Short mmCIF file of C-alpha atoms and ligand atoms in Angstrom, two decimals:
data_model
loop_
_atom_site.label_atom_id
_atom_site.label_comp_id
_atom_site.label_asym_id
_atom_site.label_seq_id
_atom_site.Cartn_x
_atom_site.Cartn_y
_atom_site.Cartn_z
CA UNK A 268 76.49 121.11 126.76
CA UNK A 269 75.27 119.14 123.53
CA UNK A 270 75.59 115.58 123.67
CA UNK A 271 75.96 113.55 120.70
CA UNK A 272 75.88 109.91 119.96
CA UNK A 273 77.82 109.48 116.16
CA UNK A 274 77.14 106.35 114.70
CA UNK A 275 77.75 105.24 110.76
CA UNK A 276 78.20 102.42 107.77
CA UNK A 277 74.97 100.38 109.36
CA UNK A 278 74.86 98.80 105.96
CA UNK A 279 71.49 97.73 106.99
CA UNK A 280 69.96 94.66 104.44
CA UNK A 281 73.48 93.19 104.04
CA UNK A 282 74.13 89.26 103.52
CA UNK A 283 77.03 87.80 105.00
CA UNK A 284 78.58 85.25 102.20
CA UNK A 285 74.74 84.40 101.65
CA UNK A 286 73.26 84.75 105.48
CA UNK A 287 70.63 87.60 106.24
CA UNK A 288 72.37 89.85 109.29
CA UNK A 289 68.25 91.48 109.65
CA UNK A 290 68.77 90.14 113.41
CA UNK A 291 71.81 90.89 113.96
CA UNK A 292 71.06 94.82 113.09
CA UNK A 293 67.59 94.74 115.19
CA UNK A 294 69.67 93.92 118.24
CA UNK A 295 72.60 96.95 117.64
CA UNK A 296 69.54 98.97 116.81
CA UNK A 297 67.87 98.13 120.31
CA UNK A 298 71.17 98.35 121.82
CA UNK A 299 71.36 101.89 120.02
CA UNK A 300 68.20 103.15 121.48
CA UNK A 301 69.07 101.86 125.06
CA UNK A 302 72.62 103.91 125.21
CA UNK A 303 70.69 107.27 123.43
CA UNK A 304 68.06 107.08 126.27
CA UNK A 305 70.62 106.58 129.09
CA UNK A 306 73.26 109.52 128.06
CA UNK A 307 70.38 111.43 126.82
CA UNK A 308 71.97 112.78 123.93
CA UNK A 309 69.84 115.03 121.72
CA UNK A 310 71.97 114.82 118.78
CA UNK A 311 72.01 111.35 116.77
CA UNK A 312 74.39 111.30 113.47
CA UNK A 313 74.49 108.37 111.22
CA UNK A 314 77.25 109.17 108.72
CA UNK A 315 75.88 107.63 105.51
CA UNK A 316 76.13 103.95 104.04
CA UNK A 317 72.73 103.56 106.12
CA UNK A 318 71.73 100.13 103.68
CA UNK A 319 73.88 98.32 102.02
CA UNK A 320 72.38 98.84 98.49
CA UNK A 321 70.63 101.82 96.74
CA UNK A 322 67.75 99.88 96.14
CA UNK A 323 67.32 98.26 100.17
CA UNK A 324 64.90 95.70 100.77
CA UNK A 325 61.14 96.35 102.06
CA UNK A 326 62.48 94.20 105.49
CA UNK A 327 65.90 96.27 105.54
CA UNK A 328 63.74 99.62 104.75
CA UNK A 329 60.97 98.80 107.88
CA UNK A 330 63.80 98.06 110.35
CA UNK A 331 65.60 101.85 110.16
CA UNK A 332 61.96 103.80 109.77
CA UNK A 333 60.84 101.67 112.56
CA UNK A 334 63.94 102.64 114.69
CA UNK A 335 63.90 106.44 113.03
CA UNK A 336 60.44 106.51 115.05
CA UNK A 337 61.16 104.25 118.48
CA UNK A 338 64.27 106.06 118.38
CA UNK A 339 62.91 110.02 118.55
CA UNK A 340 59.19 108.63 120.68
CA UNK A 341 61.69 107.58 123.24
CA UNK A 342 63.43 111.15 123.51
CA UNK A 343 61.66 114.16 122.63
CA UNK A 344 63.54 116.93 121.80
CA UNK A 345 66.53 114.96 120.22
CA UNK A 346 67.37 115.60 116.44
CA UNK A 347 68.65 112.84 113.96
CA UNK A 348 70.91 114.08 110.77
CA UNK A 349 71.37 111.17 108.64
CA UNK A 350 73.61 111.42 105.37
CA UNK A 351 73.85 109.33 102.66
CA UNK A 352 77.03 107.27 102.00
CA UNK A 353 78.22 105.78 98.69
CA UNK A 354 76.28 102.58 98.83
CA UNK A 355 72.86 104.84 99.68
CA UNK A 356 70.77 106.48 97.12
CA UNK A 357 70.91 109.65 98.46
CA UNK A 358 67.54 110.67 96.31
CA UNK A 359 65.81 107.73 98.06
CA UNK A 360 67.13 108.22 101.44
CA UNK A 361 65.45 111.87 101.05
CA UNK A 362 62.16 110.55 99.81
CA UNK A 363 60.22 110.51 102.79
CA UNK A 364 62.09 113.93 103.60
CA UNK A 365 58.24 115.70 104.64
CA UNK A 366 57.13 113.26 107.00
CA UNK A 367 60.98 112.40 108.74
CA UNK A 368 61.09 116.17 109.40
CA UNK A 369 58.31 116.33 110.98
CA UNK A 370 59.57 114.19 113.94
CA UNK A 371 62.89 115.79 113.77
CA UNK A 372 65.10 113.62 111.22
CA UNK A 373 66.62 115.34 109.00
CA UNK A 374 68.53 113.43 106.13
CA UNK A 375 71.11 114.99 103.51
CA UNK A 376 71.67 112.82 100.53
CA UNK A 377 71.68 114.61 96.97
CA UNK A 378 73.46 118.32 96.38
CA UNK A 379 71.35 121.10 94.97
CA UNK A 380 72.46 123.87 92.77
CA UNK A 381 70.99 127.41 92.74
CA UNK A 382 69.89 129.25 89.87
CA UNK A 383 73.58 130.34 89.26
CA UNK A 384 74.73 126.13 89.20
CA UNK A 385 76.43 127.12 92.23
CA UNK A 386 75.97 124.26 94.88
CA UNK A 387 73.21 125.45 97.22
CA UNK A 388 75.46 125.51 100.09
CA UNK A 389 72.82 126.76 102.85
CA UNK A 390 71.08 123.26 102.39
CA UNK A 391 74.19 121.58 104.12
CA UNK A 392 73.90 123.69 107.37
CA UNK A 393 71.47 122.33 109.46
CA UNK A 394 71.05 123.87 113.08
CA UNK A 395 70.47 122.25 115.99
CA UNK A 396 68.13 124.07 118.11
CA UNK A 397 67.14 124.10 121.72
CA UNK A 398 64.37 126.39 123.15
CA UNK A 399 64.32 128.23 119.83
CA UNK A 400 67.92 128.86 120.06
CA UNK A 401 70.36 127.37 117.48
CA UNK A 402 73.38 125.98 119.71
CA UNK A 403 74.97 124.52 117.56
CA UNK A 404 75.32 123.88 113.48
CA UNK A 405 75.69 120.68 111.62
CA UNK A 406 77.42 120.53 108.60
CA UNK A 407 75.75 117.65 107.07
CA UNK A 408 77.57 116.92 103.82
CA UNK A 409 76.66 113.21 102.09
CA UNK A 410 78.74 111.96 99.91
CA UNK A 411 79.46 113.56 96.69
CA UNK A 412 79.89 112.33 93.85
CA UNK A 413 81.36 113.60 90.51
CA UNK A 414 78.98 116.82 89.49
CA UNK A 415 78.20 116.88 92.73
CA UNK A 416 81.15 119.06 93.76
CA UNK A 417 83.17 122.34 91.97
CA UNK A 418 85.54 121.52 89.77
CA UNK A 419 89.32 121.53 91.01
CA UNK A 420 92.49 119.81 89.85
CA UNK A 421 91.89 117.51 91.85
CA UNK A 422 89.33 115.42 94.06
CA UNK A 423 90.13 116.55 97.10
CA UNK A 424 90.58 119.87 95.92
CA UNK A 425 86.91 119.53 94.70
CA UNK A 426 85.69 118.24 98.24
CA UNK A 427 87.70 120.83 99.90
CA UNK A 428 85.73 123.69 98.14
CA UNK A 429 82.95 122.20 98.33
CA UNK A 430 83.24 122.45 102.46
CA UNK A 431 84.59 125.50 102.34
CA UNK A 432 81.41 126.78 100.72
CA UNK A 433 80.03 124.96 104.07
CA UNK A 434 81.60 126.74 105.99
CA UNK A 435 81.39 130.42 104.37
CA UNK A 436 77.69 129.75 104.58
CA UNK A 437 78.13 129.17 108.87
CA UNK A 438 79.86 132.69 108.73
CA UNK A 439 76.96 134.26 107.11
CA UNK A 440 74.95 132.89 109.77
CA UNK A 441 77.00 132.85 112.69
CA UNK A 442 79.72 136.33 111.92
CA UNK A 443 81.06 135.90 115.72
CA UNK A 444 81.62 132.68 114.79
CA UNK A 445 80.95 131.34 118.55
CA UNK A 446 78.48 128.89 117.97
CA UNK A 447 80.25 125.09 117.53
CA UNK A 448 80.17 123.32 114.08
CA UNK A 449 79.76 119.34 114.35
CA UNK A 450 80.80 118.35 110.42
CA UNK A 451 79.36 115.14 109.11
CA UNK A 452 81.25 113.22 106.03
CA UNK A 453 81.16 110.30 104.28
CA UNK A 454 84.81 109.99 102.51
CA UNK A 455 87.94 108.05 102.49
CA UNK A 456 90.81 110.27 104.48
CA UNK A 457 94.06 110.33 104.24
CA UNK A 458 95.96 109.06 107.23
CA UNK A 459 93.43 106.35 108.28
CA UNK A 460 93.82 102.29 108.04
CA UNK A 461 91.47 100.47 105.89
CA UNK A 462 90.79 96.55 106.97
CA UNK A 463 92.59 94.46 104.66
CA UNK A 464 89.91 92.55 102.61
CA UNK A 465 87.20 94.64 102.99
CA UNK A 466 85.08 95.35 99.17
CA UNK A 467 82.47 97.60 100.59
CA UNK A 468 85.28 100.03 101.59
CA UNK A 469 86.52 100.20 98.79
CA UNK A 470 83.60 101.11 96.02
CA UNK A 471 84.54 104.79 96.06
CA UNK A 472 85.89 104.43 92.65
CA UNK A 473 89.02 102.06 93.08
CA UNK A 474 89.92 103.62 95.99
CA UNK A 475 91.97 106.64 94.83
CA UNK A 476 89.50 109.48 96.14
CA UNK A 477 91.07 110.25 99.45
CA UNK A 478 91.07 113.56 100.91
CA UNK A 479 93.47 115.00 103.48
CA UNK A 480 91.23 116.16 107.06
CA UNK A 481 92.79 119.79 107.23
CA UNK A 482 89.37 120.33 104.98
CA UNK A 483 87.52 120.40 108.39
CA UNK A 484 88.56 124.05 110.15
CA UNK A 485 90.09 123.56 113.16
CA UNK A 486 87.02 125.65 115.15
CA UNK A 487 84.80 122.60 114.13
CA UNK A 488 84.04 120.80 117.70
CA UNK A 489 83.36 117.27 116.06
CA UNK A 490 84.21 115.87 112.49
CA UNK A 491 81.78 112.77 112.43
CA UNK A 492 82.65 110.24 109.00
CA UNK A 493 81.03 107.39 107.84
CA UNK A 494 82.93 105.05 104.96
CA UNK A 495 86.13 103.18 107.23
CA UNK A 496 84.51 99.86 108.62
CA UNK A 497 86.86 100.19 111.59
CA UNK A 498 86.55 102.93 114.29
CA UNK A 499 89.62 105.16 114.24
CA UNK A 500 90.75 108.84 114.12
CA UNK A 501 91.94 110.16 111.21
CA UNK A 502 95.63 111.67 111.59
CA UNK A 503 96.53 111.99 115.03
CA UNK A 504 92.99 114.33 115.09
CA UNK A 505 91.08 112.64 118.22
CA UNK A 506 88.27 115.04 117.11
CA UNK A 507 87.93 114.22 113.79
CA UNK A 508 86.62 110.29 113.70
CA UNK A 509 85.11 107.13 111.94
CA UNK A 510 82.87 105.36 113.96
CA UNK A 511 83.15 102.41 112.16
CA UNK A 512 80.24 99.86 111.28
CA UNK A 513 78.74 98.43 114.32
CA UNK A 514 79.08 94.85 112.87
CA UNK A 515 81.89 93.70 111.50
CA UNK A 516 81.78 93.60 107.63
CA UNK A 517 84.88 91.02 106.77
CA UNK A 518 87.15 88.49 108.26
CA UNK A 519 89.82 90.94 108.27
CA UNK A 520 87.70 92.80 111.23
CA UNK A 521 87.58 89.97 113.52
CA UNK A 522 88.85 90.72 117.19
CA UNK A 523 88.34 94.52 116.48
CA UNK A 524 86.50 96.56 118.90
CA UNK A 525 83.05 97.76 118.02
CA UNK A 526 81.46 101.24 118.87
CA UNK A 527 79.19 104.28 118.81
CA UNK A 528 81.12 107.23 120.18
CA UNK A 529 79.91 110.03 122.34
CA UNK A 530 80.33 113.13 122.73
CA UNK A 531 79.92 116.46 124.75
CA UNK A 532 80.45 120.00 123.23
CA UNK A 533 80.56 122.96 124.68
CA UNK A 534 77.99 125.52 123.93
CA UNK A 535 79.11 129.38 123.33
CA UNK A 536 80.75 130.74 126.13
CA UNK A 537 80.99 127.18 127.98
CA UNK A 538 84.12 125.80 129.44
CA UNK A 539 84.80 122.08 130.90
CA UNK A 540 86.82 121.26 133.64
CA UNK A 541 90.04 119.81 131.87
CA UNK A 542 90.44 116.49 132.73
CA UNK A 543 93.11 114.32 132.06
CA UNK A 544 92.47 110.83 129.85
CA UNK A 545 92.53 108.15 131.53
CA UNK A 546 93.20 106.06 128.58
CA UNK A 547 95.76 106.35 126.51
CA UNK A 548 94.36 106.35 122.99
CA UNK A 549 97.47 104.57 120.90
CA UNK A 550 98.35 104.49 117.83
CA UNK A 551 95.74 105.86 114.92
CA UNK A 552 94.94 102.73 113.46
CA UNK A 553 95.07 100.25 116.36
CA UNK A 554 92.51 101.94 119.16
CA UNK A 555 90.32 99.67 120.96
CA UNK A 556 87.50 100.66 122.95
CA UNK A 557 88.07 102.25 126.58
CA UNK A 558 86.31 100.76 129.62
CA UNK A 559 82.94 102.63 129.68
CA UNK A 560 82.58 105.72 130.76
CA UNK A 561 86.50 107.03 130.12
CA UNK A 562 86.66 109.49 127.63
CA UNK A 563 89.69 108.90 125.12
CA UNK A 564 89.64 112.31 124.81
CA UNK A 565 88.72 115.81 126.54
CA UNK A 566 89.93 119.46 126.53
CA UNK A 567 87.85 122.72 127.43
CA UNK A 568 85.14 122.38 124.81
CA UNK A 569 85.16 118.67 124.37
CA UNK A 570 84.78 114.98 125.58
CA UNK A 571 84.43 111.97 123.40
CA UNK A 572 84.09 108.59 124.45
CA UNK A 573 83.76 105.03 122.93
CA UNK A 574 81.05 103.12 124.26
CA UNK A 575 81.86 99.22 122.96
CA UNK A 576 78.96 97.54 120.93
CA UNK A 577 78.70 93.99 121.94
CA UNK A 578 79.19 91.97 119.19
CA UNK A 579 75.96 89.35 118.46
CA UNK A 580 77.46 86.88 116.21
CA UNK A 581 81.45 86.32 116.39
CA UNK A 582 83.76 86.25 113.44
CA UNK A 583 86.16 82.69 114.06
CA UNK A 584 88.83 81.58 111.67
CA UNK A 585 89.29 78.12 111.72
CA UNK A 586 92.88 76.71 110.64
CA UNK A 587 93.37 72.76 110.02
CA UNK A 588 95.16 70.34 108.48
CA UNK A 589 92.99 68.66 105.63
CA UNK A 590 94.84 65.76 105.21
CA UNK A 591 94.13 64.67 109.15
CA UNK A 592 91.30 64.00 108.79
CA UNK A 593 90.51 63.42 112.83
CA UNK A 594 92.56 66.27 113.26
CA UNK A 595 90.18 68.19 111.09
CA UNK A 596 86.99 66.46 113.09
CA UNK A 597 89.01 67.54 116.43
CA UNK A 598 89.08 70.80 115.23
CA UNK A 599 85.70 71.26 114.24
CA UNK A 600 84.23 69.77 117.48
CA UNK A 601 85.72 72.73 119.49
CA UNK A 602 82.93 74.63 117.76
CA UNK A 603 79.38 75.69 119.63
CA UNK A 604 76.98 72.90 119.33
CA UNK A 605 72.84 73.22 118.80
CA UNK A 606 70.75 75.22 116.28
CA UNK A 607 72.13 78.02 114.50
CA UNK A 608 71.06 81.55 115.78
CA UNK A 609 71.79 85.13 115.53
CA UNK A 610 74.65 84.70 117.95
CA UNK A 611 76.28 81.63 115.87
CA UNK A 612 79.47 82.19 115.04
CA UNK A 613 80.40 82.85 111.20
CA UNK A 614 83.48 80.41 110.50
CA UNK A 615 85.86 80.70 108.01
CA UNK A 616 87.72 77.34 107.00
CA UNK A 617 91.38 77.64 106.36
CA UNK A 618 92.75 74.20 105.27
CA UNK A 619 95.68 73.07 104.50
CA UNK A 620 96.02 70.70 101.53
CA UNK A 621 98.93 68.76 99.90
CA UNK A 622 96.57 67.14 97.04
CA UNK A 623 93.62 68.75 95.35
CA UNK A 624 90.66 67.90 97.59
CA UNK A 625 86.90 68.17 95.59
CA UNK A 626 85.54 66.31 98.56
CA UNK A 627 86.62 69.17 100.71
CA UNK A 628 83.51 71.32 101.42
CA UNK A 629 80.79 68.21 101.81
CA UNK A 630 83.50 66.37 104.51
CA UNK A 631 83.27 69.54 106.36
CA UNK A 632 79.69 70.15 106.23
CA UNK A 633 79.15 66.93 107.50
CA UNK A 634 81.81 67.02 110.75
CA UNK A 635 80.10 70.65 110.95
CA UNK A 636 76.53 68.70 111.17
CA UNK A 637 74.81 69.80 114.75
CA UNK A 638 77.07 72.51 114.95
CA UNK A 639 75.59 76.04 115.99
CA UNK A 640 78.01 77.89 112.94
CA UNK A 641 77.50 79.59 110.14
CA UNK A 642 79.87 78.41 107.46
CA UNK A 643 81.15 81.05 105.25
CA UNK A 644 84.24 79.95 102.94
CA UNK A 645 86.26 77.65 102.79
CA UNK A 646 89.97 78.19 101.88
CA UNK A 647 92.15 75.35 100.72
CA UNK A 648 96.02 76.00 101.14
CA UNK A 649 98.25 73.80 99.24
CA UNK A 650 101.21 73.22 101.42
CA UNK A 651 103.57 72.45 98.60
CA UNK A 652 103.03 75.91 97.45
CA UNK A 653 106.05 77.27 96.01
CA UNK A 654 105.52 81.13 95.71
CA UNK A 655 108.32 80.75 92.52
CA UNK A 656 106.80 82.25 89.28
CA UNK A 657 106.50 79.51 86.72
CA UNK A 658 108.05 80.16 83.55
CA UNK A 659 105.75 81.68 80.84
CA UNK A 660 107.42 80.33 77.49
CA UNK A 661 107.94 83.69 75.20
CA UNK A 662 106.01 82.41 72.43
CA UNK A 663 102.36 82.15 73.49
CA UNK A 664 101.45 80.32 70.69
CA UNK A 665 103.87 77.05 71.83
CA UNK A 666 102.74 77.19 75.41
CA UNK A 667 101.20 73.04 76.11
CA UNK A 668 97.91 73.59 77.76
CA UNK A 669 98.95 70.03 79.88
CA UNK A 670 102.31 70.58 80.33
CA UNK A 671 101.58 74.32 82.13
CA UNK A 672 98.76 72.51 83.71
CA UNK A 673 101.42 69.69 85.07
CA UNK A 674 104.23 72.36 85.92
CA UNK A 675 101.59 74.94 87.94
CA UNK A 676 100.65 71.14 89.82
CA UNK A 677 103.67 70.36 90.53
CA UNK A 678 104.68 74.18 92.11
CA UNK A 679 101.08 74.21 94.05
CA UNK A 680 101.28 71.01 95.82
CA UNK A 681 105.00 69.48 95.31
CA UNK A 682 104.20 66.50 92.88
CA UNK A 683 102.80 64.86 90.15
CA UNK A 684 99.27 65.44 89.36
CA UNK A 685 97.17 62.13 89.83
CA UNK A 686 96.23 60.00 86.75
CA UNK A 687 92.74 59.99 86.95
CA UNK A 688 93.41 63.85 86.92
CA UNK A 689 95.45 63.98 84.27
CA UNK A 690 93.70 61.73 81.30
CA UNK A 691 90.43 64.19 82.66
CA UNK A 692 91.82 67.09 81.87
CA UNK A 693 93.46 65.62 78.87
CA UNK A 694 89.88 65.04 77.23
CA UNK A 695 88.73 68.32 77.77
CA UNK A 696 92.13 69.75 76.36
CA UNK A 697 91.01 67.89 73.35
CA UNK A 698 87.27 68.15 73.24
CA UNK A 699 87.97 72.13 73.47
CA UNK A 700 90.58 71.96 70.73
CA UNK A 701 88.02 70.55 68.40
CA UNK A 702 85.89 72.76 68.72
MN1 LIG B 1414 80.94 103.80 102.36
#
């Protein structure tokens, strides 16, 4: 049995609207280490978007090669395949390629080509040995970008040939094709749910590059992807997965579960006992984590299982009414007091407003004073919003700056803008019309 703890989209060295999350990855790093020593897996895949930048930070770049060698010190014998994502430089992430392999990391983050420009396929298929025996192969494919791949009619014909080259390569290897293939990927899929709200999902090229999961052979034990922020299969597969980013990466993600998931395959010849789920898995999109220890899924050559990531610092929307302005005190006490920590809760401010409010953010820092929160934005909702589209006069050139000005007023917060307001913006119509 090969056990396997798949883990991606770390985004290590990323700010949170302007606060450093450095603690808040040290703990789900120390948390990592604790669940890969107690299931004893000796398989560790981190599917790409490691840091958050191609160009990470000396603090964000000590905290993973400080992990890299805690992690494989703790448990000899256990192999790490790391690939890059799209936010990774996949050339940098290789760089210290000589000395990672010599404690057993192995990292995949640029393509080569042979002498023919064919990609150098072989490269991808990394085995994963045991005793000098190779039980199992790893396709570890980071993610490609355009030259990266064969040319196709389209992009996810491009990434389908490109794992089929993968693959052809495992059957040179392996003819009897017997010994399990664990495929790594960092892609958008069709027939998974992306968070609402969410940029760093999104920065494959405006989102169109999506490619369908029927890529991955259905002999491959394990499809492990990196790029979805939220953990999920990918169309109705419960072996093909996103593990999703241990912390949560926008507002969108808050109440979602976090995890790592585990796995057991079945070496050649090796059958489980079939056992039935005890958790019903749901829907593709909306899975939370099972209790620990069920697996969500399990047949005669697998098991996979969720183990839940505690979350450090919670994600809390806060809704008020800025014109009640106890209310909006009331409110605001319900929050944690003391210093702010790694386990403060980031807030997000949702307030309702009938009148413009400039005042907005310093009255809430102040009722927020003593508070153990992390303010992130605040979002001021007119409530006289009128979601009508305001006439756009035909002839651009006869459009009155104030009067649009007045009319968009009047929609957004149901009447008449203020006078102070008005002769303001009246000078600046008139100081920019001079110039
Ligand atoms: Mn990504």
């Amino acid at each position: 049995m090969i056990k396997l703890i798949h883990t991606a989209d770390w985004h290590l060295g990323q700010t949170f609207f302007g606060y450093d999350r450095a603690r808040e990855h040290e703990i789900f790093l120390r948390a990592l280490r604790r669940i890969i020593s107690e299931r004893g897996a000796e398989l560790l895949l981190i599917s790409g978007d490691i840091f958050d930048t191609s160009n990470p930070s000396a603090e964000a770049m000590k905290l993973y090669y400080g992990f890299l060698r805690d992690v494989t010190s703790d448990n000899p014998g256990m192999r790490v395949i790391a690939i890059a994502g799209n936010h990774d430089s996949g050339a940098r992430l290789e760089a210290p390629h000589p000395v990672l392999e010599s404690i057993d990391v192995i990292t995949r983050g640029t393509v080569r080509r042979l002498a023919d420009g064919t990609p150098d396929y072989s490269r991808h298929v990394v085995p994963v040995m045991r005793d000098d025996k190779t039980v199992a192969y790893c396709l570890a494919v980071p993610y490609l970008r355009a030259g990266d791949y064969p040319e196709a009619d389209t992009y996810n014909e491009s990434i389908s040939l490109f794992y089929k080259g993968v693959y052809d390569h495992v059957r040179i290897l392996d003819p009897s094709g017997t010994i399990p293939i664990i495929a790594m990927g960092h892609m958008q899929t069709s027939g998974a749910a992306l968070s609402e709200d969410d940029r760093g999902e999104r920065t494959i090229t405006g989102g169109i590059e999506c490619v369908a999961s029927d890529m991955f052979e259905p002999r491959t034990a394990y499809t492990a992807l990196g790029h979805l922020h939220k953990a999920q299969r990918v169309a109705g597969r419960d072996d093909v997965r996103f593990a999703g980013s241990p912390l949560p990466m926008s507002f969108s993600e808050r109440g979602s579960a976090k995890s790592v998931c585990y796995a057991e395959i079945a070496e050649a010849g090796e059958r489980f006992q079939e056992r039935r789920p005890e958790h019903d898995a749901g829907s593709d999109a909306g899975e939370d984590a099972a209790p620990e220890g069920t697996p969500i899924f399990s047949d005669a050559t697998r098991r996979i299982e969720l183990i839940p990531m505690e979350q450090t610092a919670p994600l809390v929307r806060v809704t008020v009414d800025g014109d009640d302005i106890d209310g909006l005190s009331e409110a605001l006490r319900s929050l944690p007091e003391g210093e702010v920590g790694v386990g403060s809760p980031y807030v997000e401010m949702r307030v309702s407003v009938s009148a413009p409010e400039p005042d907005l953010r310093r009255r809430i820092e102040e009722a927020l004073a003593g508070r153990s929160v992390r303010l992130t934005r605040i979002e001021a909702v007119a409530t006289g919003a009128d979601d009508a589209e305001p006439e756009v006069s035909p002839d651009l050139q006869g459009i009155n700056p104030m009067e649009m000005a007045l009319e968009i007023f009047r929609r957004r917060y149901g009447g008449d803008m203020p006078e102070g307001m008005r002769n303001l913006l009246g000078q600046a119509i008139a100081e920019a019309q001079q110039q």
